[in-house]
Tab-separated table of C-alpha atoms in Angstrom:
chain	number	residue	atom	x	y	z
A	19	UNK	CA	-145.574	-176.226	135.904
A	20	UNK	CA	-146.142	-179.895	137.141
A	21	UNK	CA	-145.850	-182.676	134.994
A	22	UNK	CA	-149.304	-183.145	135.067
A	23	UNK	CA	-150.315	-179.754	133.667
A	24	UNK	CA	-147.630	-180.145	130.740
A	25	UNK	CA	-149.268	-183.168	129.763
A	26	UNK	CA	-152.349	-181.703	129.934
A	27	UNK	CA	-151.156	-178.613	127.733
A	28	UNK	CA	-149.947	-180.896	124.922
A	29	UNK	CA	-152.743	-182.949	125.089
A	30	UNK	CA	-155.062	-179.427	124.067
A	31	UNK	CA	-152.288	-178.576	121.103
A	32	UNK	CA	-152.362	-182.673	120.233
A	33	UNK	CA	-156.381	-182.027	119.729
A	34	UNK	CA	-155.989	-179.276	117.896
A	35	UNK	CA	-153.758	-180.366	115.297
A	36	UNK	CA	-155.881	-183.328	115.124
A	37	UNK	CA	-159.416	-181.536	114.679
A	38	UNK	CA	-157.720	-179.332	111.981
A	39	UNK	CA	-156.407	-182.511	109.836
A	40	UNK	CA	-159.356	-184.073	110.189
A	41	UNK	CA	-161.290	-181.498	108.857
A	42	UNK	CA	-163.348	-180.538	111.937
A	43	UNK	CA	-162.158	-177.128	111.738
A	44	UNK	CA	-159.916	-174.367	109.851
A	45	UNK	CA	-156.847	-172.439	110.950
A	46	UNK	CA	-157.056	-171.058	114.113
A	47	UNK	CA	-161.338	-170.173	114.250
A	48	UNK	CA	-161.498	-173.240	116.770
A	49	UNK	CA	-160.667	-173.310	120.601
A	50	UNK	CA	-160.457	-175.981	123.421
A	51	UNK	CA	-159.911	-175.762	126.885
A	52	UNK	CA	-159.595	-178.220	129.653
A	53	UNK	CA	-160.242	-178.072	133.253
A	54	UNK	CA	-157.128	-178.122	135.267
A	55	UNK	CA	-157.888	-178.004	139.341
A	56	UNK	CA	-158.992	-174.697	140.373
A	57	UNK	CA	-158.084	-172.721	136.564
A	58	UNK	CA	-158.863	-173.616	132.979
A	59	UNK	CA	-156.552	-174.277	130.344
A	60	UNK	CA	-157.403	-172.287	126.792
A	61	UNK	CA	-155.634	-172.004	123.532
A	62	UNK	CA	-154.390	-168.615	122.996
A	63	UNK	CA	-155.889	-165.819	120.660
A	64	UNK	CA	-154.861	-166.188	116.748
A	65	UNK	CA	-151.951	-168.874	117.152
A	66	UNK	CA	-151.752	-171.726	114.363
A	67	UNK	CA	-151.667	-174.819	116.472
A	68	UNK	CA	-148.444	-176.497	114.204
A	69	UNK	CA	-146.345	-173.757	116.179
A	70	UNK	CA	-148.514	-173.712	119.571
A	71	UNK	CA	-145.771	-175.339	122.391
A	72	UNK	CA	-147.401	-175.887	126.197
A	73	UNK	CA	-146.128	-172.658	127.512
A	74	UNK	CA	-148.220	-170.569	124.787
A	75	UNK	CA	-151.197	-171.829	126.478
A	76	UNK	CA	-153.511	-169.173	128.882
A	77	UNK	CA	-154.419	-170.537	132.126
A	78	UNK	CA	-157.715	-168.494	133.947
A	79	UNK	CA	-158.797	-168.773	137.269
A	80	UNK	CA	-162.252	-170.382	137.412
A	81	UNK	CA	-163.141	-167.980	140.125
A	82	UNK	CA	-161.858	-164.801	141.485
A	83	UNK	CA	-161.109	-161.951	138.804
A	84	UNK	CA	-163.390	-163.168	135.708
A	85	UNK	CA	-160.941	-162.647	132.878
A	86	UNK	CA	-157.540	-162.447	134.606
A	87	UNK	CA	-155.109	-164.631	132.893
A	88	UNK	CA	-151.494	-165.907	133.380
A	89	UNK	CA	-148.970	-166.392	129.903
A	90	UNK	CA	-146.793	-165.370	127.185
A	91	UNK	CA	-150.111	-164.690	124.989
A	92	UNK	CA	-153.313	-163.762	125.653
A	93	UNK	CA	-156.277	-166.361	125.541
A	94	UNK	CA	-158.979	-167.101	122.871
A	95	UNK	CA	-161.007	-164.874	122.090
A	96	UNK	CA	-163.626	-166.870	123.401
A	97	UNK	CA	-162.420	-167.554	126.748
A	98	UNK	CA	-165.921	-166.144	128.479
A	99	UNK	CA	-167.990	-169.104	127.324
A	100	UNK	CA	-165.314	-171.383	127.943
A	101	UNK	CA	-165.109	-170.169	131.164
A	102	UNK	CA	-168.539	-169.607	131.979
A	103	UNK	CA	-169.553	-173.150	130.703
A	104	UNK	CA	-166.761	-174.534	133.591
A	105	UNK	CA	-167.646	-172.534	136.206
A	106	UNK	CA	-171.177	-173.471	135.719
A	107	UNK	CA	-170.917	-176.504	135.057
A	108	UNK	CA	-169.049	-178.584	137.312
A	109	UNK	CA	-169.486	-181.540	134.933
A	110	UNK	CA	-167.679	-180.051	132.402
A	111	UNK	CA	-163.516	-180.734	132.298
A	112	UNK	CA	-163.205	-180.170	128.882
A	113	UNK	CA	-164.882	-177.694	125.704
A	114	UNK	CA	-164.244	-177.816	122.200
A	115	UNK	CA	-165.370	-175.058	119.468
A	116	UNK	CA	-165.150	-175.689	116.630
A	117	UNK	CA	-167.012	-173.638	113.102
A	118	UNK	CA	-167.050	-177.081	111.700
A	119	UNK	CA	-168.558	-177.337	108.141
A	120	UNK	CA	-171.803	-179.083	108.365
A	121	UNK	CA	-172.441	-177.972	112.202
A	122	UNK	CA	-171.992	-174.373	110.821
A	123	UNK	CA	-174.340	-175.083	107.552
A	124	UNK	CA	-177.203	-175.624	110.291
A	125	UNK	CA	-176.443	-172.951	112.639
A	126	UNK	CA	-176.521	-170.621	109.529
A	127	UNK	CA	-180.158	-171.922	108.597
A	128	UNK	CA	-180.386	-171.272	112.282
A	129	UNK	CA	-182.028	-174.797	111.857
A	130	UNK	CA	-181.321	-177.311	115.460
A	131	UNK	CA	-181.201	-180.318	115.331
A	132	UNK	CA	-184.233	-183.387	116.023
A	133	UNK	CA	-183.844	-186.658	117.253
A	134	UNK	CA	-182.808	-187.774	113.850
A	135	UNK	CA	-180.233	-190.495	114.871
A	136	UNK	CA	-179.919	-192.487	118.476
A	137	UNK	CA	-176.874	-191.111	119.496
A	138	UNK	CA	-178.835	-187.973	119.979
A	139	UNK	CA	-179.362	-189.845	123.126
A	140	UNK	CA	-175.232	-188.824	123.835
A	141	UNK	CA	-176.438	-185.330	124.101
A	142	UNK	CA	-178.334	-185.386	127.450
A	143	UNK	CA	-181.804	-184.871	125.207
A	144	UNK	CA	-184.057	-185.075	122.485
A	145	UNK	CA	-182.558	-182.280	119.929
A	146	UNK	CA	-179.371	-179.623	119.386
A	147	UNK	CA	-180.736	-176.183	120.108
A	148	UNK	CA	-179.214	-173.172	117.873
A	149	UNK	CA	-178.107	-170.527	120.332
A	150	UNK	CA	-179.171	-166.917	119.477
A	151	UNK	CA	-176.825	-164.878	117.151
A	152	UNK	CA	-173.995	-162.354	119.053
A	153	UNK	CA	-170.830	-161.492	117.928
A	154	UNK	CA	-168.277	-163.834	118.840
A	155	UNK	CA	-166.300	-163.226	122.689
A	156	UNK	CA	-168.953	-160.986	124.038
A	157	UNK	CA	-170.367	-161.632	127.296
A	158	UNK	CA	-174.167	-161.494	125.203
A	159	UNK	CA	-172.978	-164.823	123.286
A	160	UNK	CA	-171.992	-166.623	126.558
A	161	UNK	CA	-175.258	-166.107	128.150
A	162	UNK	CA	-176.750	-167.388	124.566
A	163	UNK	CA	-174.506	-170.665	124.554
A	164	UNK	CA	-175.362	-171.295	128.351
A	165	UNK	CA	-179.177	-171.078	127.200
A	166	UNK	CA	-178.494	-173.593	124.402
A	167	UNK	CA	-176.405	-175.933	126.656
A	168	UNK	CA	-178.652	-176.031	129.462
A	169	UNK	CA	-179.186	-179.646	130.058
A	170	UNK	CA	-177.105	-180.559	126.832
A	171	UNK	CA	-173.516	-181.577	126.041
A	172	UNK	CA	-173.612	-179.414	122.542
A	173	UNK	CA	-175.418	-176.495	121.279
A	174	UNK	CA	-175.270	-174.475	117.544
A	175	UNK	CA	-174.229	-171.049	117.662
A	176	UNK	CA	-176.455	-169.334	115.237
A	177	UNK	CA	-174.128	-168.106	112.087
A	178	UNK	CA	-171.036	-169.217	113.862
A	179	UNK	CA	-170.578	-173.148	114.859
A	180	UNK	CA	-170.808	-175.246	117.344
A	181	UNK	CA	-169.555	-175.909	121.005
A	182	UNK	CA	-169.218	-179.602	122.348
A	183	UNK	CA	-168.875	-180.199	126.592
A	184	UNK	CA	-167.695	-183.049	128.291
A	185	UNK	CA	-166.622	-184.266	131.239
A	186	UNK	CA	-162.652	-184.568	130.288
A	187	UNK	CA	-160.773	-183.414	127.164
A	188	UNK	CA	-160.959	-186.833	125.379
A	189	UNK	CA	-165.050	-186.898	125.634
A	190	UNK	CA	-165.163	-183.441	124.489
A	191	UNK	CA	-163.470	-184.438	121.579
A	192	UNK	CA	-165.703	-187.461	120.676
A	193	UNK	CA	-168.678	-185.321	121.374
A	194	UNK	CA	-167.878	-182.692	119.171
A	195	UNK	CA	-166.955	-185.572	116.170
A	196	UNK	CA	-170.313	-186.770	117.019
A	197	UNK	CA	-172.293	-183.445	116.700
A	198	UNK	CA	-170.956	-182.759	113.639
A	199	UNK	CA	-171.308	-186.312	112.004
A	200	UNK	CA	-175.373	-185.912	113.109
A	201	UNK	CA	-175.078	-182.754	111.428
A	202	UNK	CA	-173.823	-184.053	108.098
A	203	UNK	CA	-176.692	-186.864	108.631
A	204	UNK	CA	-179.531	-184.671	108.938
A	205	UNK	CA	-178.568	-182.184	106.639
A	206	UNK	CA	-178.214	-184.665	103.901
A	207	UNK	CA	-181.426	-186.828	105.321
A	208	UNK	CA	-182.878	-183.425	104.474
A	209	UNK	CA	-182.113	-183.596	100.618
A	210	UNK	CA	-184.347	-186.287	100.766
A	211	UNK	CA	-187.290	-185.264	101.867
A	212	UNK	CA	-188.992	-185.266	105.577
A	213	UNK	CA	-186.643	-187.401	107.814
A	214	UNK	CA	-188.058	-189.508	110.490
A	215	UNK	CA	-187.389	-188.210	113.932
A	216	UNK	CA	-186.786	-190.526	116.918
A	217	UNK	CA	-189.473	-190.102	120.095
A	218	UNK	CA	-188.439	-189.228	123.804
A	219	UNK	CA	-189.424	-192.778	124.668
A	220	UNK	CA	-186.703	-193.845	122.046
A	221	UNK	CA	-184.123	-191.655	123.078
A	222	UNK	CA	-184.828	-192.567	126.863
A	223	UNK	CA	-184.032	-195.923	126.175
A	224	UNK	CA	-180.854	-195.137	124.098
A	225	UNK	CA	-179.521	-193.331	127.277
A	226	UNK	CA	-180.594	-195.903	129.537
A	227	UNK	CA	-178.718	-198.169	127.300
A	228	UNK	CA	-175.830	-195.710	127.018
A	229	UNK	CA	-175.410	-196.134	130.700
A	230	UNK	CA	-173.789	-199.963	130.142
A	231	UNK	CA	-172.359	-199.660	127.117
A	232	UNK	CA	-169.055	-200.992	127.076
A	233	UNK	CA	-168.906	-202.430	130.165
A	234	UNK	CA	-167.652	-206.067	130.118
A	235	UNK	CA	-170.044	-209.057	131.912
A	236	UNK	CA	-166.802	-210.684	134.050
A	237	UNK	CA	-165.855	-213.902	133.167
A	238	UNK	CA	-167.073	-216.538	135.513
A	239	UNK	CA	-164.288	-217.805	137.793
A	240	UNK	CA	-162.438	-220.798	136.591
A	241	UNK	CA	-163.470	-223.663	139.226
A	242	UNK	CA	-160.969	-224.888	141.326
A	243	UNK	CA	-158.896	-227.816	140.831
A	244	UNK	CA	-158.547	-230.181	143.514
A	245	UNK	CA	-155.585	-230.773	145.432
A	246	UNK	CA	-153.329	-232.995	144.066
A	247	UNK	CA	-153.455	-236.766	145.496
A	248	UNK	CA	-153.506	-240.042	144.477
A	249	UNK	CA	-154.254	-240.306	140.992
A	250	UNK	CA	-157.523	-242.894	139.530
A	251	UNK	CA	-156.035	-246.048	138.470
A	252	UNK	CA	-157.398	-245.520	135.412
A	253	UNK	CA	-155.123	-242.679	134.731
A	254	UNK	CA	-152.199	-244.434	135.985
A	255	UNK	CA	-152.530	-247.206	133.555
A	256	UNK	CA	-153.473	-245.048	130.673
A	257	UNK	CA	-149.864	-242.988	131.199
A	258	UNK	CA	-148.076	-246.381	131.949
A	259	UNK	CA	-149.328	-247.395	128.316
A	260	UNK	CA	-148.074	-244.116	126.752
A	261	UNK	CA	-145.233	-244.261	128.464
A	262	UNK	CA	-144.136	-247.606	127.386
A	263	UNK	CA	-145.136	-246.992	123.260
A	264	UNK	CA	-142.737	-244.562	122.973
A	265	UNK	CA	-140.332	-246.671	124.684
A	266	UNK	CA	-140.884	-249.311	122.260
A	267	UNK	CA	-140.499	-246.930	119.505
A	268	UNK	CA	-137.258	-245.605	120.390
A	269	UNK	CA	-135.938	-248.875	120.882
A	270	UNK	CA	-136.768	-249.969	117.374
A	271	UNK	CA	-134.888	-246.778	116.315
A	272	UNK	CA	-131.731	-247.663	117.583
């Protein structure tokens, strides 16, 4: 294992810990996997991330034998979207799953999501579809969640959660923070009565916006000074003057 894989392994157990205390998911009903050069990296099957070390996790090749794996414990039960979303996605370097509370309240209503906030814009579209119900790690599930993500960097999956795609493990993350903080939004916008949903011209110029965000205007360059040479007289007199008070005030001093 190169150092660069290790890292990578404890940076999918670091996110898991992390999604769990904040409250983005429960025991071990999440997954994540990260793209890793030609395999993918997945948390194994029904393993409680505090005692998850790098060598637990499954690594899959992302073509050849669909489903071979190599490890000490089998992976997530989920493995074929995860895998299915990578090798079909070439954008993709990192998925998170998670059956996070309001995310999960929706895809139980079977209700997606509208344009309800800008950063729907994040999303690669106008809404959150719901993928179709199937029991969880069938093959009938991944085609559903490949449906729902088509063109989108987070789907619903009807009466189970939600699945968030990005192009490393860190974006994955924020994405799937994001989905289910627009959940929370719209479900409680909902309490209120009709929310107001966003148009495509909106959202279109959220994205285009999202395509500079964060990147700093430069500085302008400093001019140059000139090269050093005679000095004004002016300035030679002024630091003459200076010179000679504090002269004059040491000498009373003493």
């Amino acid at each position: 294992m190169t150092r660069e894989e290790r890292q990578l392994r404890e940076a999918i157990i670091a996110k898991c810990r992390w999604m769990n205390a904040s409250g983005l998911n429960q025991g071990t009903s999440g997954n994540i996997s990260a793209r890793y050069k030609d395999r993918m990296l997945i948390t194994p099957s029904a393993t409680p991330y505090d005692a998850m070390k790098p060598e637990m996790i499954a690594s899959m090749p992302l073509e050849g034998e669909h489903g071979s794996w190599e490890g000490p414990l089998q992976p997530s039960t989920e493995w074929r979207f995860h895998l299915d979303i990578m090798r079909g996605r070439p954008d993709v370097g990192g998925v998170v799953h998670t059956h996070s509370t309001y995310a999960t309240v929706l895809a139980i209503a079977r209700k997606p999501i509208p344009a309800c906030h800008y950063m729907m814009a994040a999303f690669g579209g106008n809404d959150i579809r719901c993928a179709g119900y199937a029991r969880y790690g069938t093959a009938e599930l991944s085609e559903l969640a490949l449906q729902a993500l088509e063109g989108r960097n987070g789907c619903l999956l009807a009466n189970h959660g939600m699945i968030a795609v990005g192009a490393n493990l860190d974006k994955a993350m924020w994405l799937a923070v994001e989905l289910e903080t627009i959940a929370r939004q719209y479900y409680l916008s909902l309490a209120l009565g009709a929310p107001h949903i966003l148009s495509e011209a909106e959202i279109a110029e959220t994205a285009k916006g999202f395509s500079t965000y964060g990147l700093q205007t430069p500085k302008p360059k400093p001019e140059s000074k000139a090269k050093s040479g005679p000095k004004p007289a002016k300035a030679r007199a002024a630091k003459a003057a200076a010179r000679q008070r504090v002269e004059k005030k040491h000498s009373g001093k003493r």
